[in-house]
Coordinates of C-alpha atoms (C1' of nucleotides) in Angstrom, one line a residue:
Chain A
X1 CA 0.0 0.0 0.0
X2 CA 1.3 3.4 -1.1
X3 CA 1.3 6.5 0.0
X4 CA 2.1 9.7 -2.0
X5 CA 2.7 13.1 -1.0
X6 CA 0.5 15.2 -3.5
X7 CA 0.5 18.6 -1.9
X8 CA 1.8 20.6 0.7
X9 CA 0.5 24.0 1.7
X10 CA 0.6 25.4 4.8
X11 CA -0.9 23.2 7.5
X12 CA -2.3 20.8 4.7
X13 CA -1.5 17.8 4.0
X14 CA -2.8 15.8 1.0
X15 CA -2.2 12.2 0.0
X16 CA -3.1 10.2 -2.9
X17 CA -3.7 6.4 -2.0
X18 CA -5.0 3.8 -4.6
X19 CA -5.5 7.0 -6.8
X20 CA -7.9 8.4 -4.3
X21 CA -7.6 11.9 -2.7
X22 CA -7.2 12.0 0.9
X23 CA -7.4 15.3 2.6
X24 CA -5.1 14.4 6.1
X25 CA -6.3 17.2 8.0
X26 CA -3.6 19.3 9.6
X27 CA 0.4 19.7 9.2
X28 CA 2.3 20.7 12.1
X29 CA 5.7 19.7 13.7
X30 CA 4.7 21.5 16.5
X31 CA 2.4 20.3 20.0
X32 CA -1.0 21.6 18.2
X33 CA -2.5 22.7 21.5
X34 CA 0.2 24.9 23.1
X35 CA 0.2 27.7 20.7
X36 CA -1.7 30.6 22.6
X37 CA -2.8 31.9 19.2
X38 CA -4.4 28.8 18.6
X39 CA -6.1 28.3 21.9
X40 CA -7.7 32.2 21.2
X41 CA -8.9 31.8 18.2
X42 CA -10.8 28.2 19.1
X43 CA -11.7 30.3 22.4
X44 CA -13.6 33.5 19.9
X45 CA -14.7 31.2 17.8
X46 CA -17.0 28.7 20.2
X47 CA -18.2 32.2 22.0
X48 CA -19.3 33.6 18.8
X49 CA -21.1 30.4 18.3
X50 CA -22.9 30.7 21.8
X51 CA -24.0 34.6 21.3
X52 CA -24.9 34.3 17.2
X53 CA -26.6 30.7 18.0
X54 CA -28.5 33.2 21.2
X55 CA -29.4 35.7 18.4
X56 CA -30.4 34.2 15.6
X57 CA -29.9 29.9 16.0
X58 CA -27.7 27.8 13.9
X59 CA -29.2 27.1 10.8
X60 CA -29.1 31.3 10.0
X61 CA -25.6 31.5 10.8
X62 CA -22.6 31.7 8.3
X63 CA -19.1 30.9 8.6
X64 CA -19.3 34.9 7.9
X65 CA -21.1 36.0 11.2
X66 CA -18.6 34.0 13.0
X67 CA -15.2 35.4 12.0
X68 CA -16.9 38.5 11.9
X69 CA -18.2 38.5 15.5
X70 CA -14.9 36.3 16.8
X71 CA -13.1 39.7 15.1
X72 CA -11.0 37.0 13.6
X73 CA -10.1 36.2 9.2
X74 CA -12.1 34.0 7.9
X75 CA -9.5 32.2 6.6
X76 CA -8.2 31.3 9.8
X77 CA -11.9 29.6 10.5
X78 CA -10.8 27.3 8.0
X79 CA -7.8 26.4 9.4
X80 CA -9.4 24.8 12.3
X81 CA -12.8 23.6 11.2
X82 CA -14.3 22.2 8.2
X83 CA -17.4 24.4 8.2
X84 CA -20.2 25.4 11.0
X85 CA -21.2 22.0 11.1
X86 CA -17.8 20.7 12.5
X87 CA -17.6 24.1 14.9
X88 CA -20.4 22.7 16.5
X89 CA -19.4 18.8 16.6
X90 CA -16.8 19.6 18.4
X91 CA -17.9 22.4 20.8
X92 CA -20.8 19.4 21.8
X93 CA -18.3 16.8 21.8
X94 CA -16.2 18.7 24.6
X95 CA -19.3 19.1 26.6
X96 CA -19.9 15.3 26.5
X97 CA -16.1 14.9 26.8
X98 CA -16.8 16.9 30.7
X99 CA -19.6 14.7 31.0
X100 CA -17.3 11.6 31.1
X101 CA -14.6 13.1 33.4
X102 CA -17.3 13.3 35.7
X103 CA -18.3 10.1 35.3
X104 CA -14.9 8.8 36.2
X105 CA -14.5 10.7 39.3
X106 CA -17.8 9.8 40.7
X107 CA -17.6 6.5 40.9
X108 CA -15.9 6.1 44.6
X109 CA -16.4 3.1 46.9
X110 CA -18.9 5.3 49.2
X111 CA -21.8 5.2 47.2
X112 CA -23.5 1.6 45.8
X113 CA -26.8 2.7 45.6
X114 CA -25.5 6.2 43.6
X115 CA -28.1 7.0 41.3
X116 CA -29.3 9.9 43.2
X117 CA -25.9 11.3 43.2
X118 CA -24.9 10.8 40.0
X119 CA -27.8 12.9 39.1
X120 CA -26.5 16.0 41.3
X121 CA -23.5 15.6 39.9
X122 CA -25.0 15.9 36.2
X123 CA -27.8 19.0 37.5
X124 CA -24.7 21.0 38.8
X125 CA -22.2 20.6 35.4
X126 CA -25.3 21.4 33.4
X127 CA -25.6 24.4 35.3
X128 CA -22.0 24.9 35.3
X129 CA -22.1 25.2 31.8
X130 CA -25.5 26.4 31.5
X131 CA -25.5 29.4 28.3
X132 CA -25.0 26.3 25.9
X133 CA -26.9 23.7 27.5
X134 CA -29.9 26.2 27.4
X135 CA -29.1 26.7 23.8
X136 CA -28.2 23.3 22.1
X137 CA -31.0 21.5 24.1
X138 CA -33.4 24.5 23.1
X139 CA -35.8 24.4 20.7
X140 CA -33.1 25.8 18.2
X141 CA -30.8 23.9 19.0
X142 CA -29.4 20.6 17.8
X143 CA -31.5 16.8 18.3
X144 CA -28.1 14.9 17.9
X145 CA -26.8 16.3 21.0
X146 CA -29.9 15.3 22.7
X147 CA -29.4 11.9 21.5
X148 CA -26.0 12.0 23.0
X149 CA -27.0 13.1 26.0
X150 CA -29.4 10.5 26.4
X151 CA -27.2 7.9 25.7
X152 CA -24.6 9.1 28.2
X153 CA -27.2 9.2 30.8
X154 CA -28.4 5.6 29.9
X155 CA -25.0 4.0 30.0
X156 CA -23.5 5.9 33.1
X157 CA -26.7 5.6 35.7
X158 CA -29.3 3.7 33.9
X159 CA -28.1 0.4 32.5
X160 CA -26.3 -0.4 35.5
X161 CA -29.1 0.2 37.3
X162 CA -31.7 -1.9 35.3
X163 CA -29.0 -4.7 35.1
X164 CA -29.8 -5.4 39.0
X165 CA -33.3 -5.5 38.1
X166 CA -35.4 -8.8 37.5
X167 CA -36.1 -8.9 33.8
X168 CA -38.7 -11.3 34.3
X169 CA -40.8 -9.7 36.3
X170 CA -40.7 -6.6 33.6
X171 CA -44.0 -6.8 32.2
X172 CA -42.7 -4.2 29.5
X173 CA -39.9 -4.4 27.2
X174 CA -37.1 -3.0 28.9
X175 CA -35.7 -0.6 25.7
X176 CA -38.9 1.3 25.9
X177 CA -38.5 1.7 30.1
X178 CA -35.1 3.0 28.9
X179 CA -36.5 5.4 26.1
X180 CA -39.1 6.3 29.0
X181 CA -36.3 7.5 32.0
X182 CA -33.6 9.0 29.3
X183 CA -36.2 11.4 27.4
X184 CA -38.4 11.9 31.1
X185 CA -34.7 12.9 32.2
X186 CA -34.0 15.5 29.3
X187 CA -36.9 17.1 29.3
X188 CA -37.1 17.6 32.9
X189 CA -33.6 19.4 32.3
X190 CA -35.1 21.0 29.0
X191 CA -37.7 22.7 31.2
X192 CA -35.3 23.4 34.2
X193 CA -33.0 25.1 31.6
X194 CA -35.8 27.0 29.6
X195 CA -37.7 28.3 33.1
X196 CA -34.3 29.9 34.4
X197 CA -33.2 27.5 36.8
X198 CA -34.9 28.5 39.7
X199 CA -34.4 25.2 42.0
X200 CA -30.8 23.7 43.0
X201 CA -29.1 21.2 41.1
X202 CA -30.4 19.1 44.6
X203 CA -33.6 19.9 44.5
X204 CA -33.6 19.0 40.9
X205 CA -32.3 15.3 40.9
X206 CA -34.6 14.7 43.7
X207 CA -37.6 15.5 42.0
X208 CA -36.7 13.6 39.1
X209 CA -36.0 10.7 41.5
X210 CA -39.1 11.0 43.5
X211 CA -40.7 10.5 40.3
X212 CA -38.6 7.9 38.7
X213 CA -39.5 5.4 42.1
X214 CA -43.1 6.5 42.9
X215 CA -44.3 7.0 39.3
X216 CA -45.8 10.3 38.0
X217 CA -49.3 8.8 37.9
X218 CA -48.8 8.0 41.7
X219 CA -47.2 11.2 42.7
X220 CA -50.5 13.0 41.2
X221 CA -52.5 11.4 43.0
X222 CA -54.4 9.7 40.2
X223 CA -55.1 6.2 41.4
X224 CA -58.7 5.8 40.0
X225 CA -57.7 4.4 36.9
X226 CA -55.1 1.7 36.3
X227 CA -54.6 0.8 33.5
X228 CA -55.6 -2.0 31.8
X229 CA -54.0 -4.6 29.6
X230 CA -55.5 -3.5 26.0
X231 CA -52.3 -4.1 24.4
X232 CA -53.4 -8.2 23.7
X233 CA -56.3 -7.4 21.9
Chain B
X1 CA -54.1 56.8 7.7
X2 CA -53.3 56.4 3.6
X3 CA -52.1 53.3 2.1
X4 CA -50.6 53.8 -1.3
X5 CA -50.1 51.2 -3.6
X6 CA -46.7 50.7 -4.9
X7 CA -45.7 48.3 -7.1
X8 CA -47.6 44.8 -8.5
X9 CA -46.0 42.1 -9.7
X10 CA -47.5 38.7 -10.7
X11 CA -49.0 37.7 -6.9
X12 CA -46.7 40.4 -5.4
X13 CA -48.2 43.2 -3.3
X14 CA -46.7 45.8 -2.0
X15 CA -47.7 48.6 -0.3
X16 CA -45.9 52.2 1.4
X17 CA -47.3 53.2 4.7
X18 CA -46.4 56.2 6.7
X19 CA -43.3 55.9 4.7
X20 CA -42.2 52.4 5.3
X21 CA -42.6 49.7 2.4
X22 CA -44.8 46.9 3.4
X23 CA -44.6 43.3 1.7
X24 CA -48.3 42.0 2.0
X25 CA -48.0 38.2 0.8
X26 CA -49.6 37.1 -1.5
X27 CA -52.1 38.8 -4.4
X28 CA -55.0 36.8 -6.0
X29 CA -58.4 37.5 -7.0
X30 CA -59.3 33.6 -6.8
X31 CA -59.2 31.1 -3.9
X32 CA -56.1 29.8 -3.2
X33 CA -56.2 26.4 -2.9
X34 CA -58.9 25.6 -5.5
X35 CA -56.5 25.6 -8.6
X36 CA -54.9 21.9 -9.4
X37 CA -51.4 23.4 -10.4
X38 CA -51.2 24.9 -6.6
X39 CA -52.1 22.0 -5.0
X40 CA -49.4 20.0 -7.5
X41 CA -46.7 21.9 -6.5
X42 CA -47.0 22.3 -3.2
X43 CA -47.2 18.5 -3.1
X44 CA -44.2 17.9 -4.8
X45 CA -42.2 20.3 -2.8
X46 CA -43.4 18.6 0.0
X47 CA -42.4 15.1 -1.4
X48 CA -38.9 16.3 -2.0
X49 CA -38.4 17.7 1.8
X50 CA -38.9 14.4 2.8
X51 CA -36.8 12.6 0.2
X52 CA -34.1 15.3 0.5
X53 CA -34.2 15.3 4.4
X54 CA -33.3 11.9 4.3
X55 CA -30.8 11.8 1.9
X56 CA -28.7 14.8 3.9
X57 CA -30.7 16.5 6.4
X58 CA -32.6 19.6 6.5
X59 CA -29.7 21.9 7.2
X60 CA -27.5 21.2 4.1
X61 CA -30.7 21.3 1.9
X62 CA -31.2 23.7 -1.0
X63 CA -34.0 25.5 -2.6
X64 CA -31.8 24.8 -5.6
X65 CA -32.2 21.2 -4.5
X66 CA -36.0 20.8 -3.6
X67 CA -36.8 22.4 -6.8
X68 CA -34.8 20.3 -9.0
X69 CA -35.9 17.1 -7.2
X70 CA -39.4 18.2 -7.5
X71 CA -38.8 18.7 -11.0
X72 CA -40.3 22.6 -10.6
X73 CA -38.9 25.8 -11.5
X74 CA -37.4 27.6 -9.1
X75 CA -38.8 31.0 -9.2
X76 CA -42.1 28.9 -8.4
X77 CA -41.0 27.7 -4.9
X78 CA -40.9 31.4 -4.3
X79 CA -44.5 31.7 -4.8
X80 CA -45.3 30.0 -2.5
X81 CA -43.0 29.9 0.0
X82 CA -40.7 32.6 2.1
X83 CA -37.2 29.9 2.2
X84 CA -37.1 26.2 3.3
X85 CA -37.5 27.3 6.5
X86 CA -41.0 28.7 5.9
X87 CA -41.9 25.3 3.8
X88 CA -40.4 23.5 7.1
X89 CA -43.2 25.0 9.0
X90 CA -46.1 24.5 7.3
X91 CA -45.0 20.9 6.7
X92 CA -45.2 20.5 10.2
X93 CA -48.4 22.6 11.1
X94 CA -50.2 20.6 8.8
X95 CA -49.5 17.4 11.0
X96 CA -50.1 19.5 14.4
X97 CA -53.5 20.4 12.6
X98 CA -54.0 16.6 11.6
X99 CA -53.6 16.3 15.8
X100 CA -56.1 19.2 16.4
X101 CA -58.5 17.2 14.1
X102 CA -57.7 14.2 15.7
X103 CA -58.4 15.7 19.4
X104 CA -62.0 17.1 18.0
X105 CA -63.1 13.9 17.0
X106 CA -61.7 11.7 19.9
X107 CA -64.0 13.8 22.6
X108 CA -67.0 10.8 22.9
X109 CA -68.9 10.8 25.5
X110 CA -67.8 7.0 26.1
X111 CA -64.7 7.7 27.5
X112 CA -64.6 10.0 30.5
X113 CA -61.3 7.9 31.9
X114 CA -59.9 8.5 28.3
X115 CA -56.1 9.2 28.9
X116 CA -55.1 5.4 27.2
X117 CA -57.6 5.7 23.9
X118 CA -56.1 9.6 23.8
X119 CA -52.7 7.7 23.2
X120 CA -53.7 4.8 20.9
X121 CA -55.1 7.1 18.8
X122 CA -51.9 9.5 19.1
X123 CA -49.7 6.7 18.0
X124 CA -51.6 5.5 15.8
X125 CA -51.5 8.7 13.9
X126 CA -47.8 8.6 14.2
X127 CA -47.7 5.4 12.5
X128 CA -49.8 6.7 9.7
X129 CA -47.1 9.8 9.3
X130 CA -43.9 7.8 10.1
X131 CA -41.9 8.5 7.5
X132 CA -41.9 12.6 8.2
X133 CA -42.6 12.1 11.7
X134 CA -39.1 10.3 12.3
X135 CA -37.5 12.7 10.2
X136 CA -39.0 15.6 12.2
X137 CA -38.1 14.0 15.7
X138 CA -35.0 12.1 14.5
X139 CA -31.5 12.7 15.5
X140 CA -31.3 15.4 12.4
X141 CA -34.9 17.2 12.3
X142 CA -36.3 20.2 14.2
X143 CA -36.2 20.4 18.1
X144 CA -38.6 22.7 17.6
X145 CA -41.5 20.3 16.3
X146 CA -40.3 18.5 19.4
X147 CA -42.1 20.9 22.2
X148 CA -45.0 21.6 19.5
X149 CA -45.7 17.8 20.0
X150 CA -45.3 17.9 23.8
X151 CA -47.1 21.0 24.4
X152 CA -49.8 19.5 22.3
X153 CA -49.6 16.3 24.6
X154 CA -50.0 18.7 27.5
X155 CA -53.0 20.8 27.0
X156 CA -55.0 17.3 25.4
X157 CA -54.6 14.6 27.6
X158 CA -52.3 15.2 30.6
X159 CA -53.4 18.4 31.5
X160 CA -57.1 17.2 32.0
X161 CA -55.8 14.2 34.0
X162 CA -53.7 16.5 36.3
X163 CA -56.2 18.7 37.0
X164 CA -58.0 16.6 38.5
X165 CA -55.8 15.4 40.6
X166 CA -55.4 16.6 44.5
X167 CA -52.4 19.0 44.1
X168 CA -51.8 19.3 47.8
X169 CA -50.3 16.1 47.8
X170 CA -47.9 16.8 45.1
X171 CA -44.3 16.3 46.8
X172 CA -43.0 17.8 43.5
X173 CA -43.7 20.7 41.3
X174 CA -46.6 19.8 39.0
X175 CA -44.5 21.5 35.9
X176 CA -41.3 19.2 36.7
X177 CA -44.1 16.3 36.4
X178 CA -45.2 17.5 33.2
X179 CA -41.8 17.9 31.4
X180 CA -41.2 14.7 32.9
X181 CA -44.1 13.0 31.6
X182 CA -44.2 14.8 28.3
X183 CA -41.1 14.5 27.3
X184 CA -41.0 10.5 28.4
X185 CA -43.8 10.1 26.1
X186 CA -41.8 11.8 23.0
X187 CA -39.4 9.9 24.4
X188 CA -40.8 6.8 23.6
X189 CA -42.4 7.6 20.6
X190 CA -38.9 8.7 19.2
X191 CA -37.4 5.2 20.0
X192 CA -40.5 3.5 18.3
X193 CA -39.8 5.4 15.2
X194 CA -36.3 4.5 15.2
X195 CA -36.4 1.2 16.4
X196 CA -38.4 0.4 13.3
X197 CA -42.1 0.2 14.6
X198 CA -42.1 -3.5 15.4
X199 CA -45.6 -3.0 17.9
X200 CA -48.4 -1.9 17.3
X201 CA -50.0 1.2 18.7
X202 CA -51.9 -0.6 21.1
X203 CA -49.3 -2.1 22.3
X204 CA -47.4 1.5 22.6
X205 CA -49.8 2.7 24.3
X206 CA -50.6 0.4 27.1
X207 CA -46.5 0.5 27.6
X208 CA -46.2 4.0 28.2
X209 CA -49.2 4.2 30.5
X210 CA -48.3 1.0 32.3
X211 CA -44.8 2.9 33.5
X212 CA -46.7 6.2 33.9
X213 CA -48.9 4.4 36.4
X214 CA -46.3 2.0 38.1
X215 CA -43.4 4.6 37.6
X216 CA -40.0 3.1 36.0
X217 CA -38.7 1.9 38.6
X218 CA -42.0 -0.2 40.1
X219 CA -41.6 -1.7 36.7
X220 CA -38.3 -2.6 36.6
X221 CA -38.4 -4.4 39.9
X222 CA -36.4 -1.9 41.5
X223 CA -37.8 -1.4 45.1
X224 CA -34.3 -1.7 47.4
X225 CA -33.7 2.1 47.4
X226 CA -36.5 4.4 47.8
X227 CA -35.4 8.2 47.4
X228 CA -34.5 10.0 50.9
X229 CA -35.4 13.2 50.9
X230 CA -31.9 15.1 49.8
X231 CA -33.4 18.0 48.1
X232 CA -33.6 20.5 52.0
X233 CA -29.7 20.5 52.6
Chain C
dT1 C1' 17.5 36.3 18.6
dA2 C1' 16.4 33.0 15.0
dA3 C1' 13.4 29.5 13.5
dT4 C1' 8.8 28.3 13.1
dA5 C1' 4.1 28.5 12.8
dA6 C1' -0.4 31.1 13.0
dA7 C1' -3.0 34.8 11.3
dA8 C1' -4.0 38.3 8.0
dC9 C1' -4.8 39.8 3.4
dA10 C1' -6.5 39.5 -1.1
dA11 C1' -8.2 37.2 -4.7
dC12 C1' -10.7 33.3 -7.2
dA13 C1' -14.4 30.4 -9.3
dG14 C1' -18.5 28.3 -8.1
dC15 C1' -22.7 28.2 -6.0
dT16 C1' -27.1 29.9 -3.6
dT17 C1' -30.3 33.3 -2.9
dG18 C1' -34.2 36.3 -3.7
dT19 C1' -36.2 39.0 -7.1
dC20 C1' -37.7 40.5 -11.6
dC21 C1' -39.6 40.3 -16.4
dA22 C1' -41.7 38.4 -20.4
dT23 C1' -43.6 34.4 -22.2
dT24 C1' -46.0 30.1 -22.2
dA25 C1' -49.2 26.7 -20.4
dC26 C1' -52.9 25.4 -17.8
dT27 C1' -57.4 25.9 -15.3
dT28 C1' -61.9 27.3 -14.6
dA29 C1' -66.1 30.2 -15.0
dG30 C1' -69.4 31.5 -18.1
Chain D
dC1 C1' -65.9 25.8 -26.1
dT2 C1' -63.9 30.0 -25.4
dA3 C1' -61.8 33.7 -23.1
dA4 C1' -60.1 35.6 -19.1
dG5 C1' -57.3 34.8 -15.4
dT6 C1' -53.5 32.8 -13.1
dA7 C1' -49.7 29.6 -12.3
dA8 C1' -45.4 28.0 -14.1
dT9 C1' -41.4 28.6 -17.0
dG10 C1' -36.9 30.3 -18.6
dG11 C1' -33.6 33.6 -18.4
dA12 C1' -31.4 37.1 -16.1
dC13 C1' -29.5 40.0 -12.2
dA14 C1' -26.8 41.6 -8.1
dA15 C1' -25.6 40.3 -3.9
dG16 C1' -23.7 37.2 -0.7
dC17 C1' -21.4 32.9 1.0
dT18 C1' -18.1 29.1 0.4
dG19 C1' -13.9 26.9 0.3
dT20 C1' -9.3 27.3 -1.3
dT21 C1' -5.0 29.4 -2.5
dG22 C1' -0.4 32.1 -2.5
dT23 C1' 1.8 35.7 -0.3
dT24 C1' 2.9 38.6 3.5
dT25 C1' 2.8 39.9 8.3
dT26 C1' 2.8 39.0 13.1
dA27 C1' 3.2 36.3 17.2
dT28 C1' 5.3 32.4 19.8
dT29 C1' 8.7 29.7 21.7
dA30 C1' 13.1 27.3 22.2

DNA sequence: TAATAAAACAACAGCTTGTCCATTACTTAG
DNA sequence: CTAAGTAATGGACAAGCTGTTGTTTTATTA
């Protein structure tokens, strides 16, 4: 397998293997992430994302309005992203990337039964981080990242949680229980976000809790009506 | 107060008032939606959202590209519509409408108790708009159509049901229940679209209101650790 | 201070947008 | 069936955005 060196500009890199074009991304002898000039520009670029994606959402935004707003060349957008598209990738992807540090550090030997404070932990870094939470889970914001979100929150708390349960005795299919908690679970942040955050991170993933165990049904007081199995029929 | 007319072109109108121009939509002397050709296009514009939302997603499309794929001259899609964004939104108000419809004709005097024929009937709708409907609420659609849907959820069938229950008791904030509750049900939904649609809406339904009565964690045999109270300190 | 790399500048073809006009084709009321 | 009315077409336009390039300037760091 061969590998030529087509072209080299500066900071690109382009191959040609088995006569197809490869663009390789970025050229640098250099540790990409110690630069200063680098670490500003990534910095002006994400805010102008946050404050254009506040006035006007996403989709109406052009690589333009950013290097504008950032007070940066456009050209040196390019440079570091592909287009808005990737901007935004990888602003989320740093979000989730917190997400998992936290993950790591919560899981001490103190806490078996830790559901409840897994969830603090995730109320207070969505608040920590708050202006773009409120934004990409918006209603102009972007359905992948919820997706992503979701997952995170059924692999970290969830499925270890439902892997202690009896399967047998589930007299529902377990994905859709999981579909159930994970969305209940974002939009209970959605709406926490959305109504200016007016309760604690504490109060927050003990609500959601309460819920979770006593069911919402339950917890408003409507017990007239169970429900019935019409799902044979 | 004077209104001067000042230009016309074919089904443009616009007017100057108090000294600022005015765009006024749309200028016929028929009805709209009478004429076949109207009704054609708008169809086929329609037809090509969907194809095209598929193929790449609503962000990357075109006007270039719905027109070509529904075979229609460009200047036409301006006719009718402001951008893709406007064609977007009325896509999607006509399937909230089809929901309006759906809520006028679902009030019998049978059901007093109606919450699970309320959702039967939902998904069954769902399953007779899949293909847009998982576009719409899928990983690349319009988190917007999102809290259309739940807010629509809301004021139907969960709102009724809530108010009737004895809010004194609530331990938690009836709006955190509804978010929760809401946004399980999308949820759910969401996962039934993706997952293929292997049950049917009966089936769906009884599912979601079995965990909404039982709560998630009733259901998944879960009873070791009830929630303490952590939300005071 | 010298080597190195990032950013700025300026230019480019190619594409999309929204709008316009004149012409053609279709629809419907009479 | 015809004639009036209206939608659609084709062609054109300026304006704006995109992604890329080569050259020059500026900043960083060893």
């Amino acid at each position: 397998m061969k590998a030529y060196v087509l072209y080299l500009t500066q900071s690109r890199l382009l191959f040609i293997i088995m006569g197809k074009i490869l663009k390789v991304g970025r050229w640098s002898m250099s540790d990409q992430k110690t630069d200063r000039r680098i670490i500003r520009t990534k910095r002006m670029l994400r805010d102008a994302l946050t404050v254009l994606m506040e006035e006007k959402g996403f989709e109406r935004i052009t690589v333009s309005d950013l290097t504008e707003k950032a007070d940066i060349n456009r050209g040196t957008f390019y440079l570091h992203y592909q287009d808005k598209f990737d901007l935004l990738k990888k602003s989320e992807e740093e979000i989730i990337d917190g997400l998992r540090e936290l993950k790591t550090k919560i899981i001490l030997p103190t806490e078996i039964e830790s559901a409840p404070l897994h969830l603090v932990k995730l109320f207070e870094y969505i608040a920590d981080n708050a202006r773009f939470m409120k934004l990409i889970l918006g209603p102009k914001g972007d359905p992948g990242f919820q997706v992503k979100l979701k997952r995170f929150m059924e692999t970290t708390f969830l499925e270890k949680a439902m892997k202690r349960s009896n399967h047998e005795s589930l007299s529902v299919p377990i994905e859709h229980l999981m579909a159930y908690v994970t969305s209940a679970h974002l939009g209970v942040i959605q709406h926490w976000l959305e109504s200016g955050m007016q309760q604690t991170p504490q109060e927050m993933a003990s609500t959601v809790m309460k819920i979770t165990f006593y069911g919402p049904a339950q917890l408003a007081g409507l017990k007239q009506s169970p429900p019935q199995d019409n799902g044979g029929h």
